[in-house]
PDB file of C-alpha atoms in Angstrom:
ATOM      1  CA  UNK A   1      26.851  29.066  31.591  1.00 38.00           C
ATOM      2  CA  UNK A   2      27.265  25.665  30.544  1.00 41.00           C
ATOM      3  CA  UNK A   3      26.957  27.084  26.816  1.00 41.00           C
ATOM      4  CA  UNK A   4      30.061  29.289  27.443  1.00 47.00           C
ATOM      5  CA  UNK A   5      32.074  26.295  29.019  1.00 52.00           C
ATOM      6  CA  UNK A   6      31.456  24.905  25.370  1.00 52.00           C
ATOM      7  CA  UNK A   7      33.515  27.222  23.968  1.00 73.00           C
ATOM      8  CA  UNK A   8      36.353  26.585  26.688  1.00 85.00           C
ATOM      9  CA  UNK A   9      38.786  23.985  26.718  1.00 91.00           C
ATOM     10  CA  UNK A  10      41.220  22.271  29.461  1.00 94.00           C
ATOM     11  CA  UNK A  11      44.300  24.612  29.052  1.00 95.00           C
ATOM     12  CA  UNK A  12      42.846  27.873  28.321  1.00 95.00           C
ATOM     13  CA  UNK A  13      43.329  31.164  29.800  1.00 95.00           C
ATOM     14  CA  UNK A  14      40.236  32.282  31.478  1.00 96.00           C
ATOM     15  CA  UNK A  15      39.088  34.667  33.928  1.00 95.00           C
ATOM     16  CA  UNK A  16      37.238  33.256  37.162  1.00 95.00           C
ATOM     17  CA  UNK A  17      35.401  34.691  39.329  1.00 95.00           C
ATOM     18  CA  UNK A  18      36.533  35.189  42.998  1.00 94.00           C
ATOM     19  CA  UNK A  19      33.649  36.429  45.223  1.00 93.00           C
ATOM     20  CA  UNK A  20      35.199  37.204  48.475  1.00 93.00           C
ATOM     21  CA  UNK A  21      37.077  40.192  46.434  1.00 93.00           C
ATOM     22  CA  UNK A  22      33.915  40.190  44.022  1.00 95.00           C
ATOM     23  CA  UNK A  23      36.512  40.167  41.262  1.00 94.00           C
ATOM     24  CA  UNK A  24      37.182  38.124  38.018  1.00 95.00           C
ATOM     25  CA  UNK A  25      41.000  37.157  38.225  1.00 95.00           C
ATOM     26  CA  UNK A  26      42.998  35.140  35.917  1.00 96.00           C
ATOM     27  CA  UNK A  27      42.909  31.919  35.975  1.00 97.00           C
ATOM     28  CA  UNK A  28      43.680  28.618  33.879  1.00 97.00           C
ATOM     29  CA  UNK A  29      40.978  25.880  32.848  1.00 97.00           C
ATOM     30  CA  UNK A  30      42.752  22.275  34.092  1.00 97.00           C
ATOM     31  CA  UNK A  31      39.433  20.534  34.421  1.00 96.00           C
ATOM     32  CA  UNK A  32      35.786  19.599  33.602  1.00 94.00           C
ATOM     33  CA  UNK A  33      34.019  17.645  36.041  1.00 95.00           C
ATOM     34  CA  UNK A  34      31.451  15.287  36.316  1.00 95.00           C
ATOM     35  CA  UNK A  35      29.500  17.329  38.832  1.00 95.00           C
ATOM     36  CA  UNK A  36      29.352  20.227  36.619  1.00 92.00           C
ATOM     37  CA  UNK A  37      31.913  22.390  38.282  1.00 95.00           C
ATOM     38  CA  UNK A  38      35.191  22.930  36.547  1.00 96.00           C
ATOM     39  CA  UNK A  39      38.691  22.554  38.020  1.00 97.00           C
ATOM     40  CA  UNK A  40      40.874  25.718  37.965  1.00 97.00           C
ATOM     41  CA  UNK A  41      44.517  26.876  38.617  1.00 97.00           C
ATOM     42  CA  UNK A  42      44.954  30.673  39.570  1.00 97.00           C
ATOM     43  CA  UNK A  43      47.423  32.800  39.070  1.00 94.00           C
ATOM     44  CA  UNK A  44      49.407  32.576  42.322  1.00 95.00           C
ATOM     45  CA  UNK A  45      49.443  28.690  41.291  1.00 95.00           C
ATOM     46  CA  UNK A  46      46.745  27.767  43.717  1.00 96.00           C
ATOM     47  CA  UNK A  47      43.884  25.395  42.516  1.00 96.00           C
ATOM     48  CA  UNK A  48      39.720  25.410  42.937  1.00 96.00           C
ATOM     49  CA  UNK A  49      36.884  23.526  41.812  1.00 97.00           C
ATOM     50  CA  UNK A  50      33.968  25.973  40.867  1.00 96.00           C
ATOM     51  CA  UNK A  51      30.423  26.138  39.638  1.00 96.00           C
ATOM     52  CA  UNK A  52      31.307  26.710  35.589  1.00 93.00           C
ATOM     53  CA  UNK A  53      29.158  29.613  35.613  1.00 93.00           C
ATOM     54  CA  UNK A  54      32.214  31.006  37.813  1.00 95.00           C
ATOM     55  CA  UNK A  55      34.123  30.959  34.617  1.00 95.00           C
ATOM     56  CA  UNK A  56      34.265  32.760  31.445  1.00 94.00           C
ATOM     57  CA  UNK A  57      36.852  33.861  28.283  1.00 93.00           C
ATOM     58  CA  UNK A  58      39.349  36.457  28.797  1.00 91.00           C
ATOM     59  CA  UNK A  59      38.022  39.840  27.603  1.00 85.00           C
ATOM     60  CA  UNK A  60      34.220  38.734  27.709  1.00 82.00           C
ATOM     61  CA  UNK A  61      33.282  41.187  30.658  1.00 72.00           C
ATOM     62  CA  UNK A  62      34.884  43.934  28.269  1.00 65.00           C
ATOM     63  CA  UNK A  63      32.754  42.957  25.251  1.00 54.00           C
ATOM     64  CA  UNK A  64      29.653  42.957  27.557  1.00 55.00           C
ATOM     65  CA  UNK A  65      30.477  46.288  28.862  1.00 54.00           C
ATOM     66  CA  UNK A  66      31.162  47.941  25.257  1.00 49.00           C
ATOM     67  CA  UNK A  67      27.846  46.965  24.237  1.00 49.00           C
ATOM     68  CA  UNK A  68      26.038  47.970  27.317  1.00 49.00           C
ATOM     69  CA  UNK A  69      27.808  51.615  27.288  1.00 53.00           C
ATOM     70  CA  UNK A  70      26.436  51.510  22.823  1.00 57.00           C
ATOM     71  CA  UNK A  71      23.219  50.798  24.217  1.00 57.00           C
ATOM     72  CA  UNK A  72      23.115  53.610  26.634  1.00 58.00           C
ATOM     73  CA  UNK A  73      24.810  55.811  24.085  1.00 60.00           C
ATOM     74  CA  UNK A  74      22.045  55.102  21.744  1.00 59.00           C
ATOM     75  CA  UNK A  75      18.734  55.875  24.552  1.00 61.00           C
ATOM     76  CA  UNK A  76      20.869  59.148  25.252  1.00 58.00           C
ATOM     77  CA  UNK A  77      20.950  60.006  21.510  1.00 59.00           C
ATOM     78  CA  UNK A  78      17.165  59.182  20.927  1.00 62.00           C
ATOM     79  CA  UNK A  79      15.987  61.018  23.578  1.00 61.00           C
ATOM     80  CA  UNK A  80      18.221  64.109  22.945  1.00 60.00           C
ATOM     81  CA  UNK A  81      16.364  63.867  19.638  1.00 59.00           C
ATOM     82  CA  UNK A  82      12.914  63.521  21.453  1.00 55.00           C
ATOM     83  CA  UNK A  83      14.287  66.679  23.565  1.00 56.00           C
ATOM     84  CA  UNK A  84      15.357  68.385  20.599  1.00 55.00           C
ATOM     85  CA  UNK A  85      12.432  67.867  18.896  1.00 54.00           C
ATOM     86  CA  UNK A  86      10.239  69.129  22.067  1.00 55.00           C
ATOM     87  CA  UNK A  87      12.412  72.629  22.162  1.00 55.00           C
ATOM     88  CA  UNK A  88      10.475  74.858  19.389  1.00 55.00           C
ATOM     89  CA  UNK A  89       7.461  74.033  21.564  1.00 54.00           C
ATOM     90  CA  UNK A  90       8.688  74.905  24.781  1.00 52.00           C
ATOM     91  CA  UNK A  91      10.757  78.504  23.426  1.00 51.00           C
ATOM     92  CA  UNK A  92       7.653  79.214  21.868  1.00 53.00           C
ATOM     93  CA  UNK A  93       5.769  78.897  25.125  1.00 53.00           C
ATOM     94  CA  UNK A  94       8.217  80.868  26.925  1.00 55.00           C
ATOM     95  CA  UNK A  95       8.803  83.930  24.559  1.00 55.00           C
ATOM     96  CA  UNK A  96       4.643  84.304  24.069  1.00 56.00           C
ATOM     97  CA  UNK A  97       5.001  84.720  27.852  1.00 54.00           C
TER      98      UNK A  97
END
């Protein structure tokens, strides 16, 4: 976390996390703090102080998610491969029966 808050500055457009909803909302960075937490303003034009893990860039889930589905993409492809490969054996099988 406090590696992403790096790349954030007082000002910026960010998305924070809201956990009764379990939602990340938009929200504007007014503050870092001492503590550690960071000082926010949210869209309706109320203000929190949160833990700056509760914080991130705007569009970062979305970049997380694209690589997670490229991942998955790329399991599904090897082991269609693995099943592919696997098929001569197994039509074999079945037309000797």
């Amino acid at each position: 976390p406090e590696a992403a808050m790096t790349e954030l500055a007082v000002g910026a457009e960010i998305e924070a996390y809201w956990p009764d909803d379990d939602e990340w909302l938009p929200a504007t960075l007014t503050a870092m703090n001492d503590d550690g937490t960071v000082s926010i303003t949210w869209e309706d034009g109320s203000g929190s102080d949160v833990p700056s893990d509760y914080v991130r860039a705007v569009g970062s889930a979305e970049a997380e998610e694209v690589n997670v589905a490229e991942e998955g993409e790329a399991e599904a492809a090897e082991e269609g491969e693995a099943e592919a490969a696997e098929e001569p054996a197994d039509s074999a099988a079945v037309a000797a029966a």
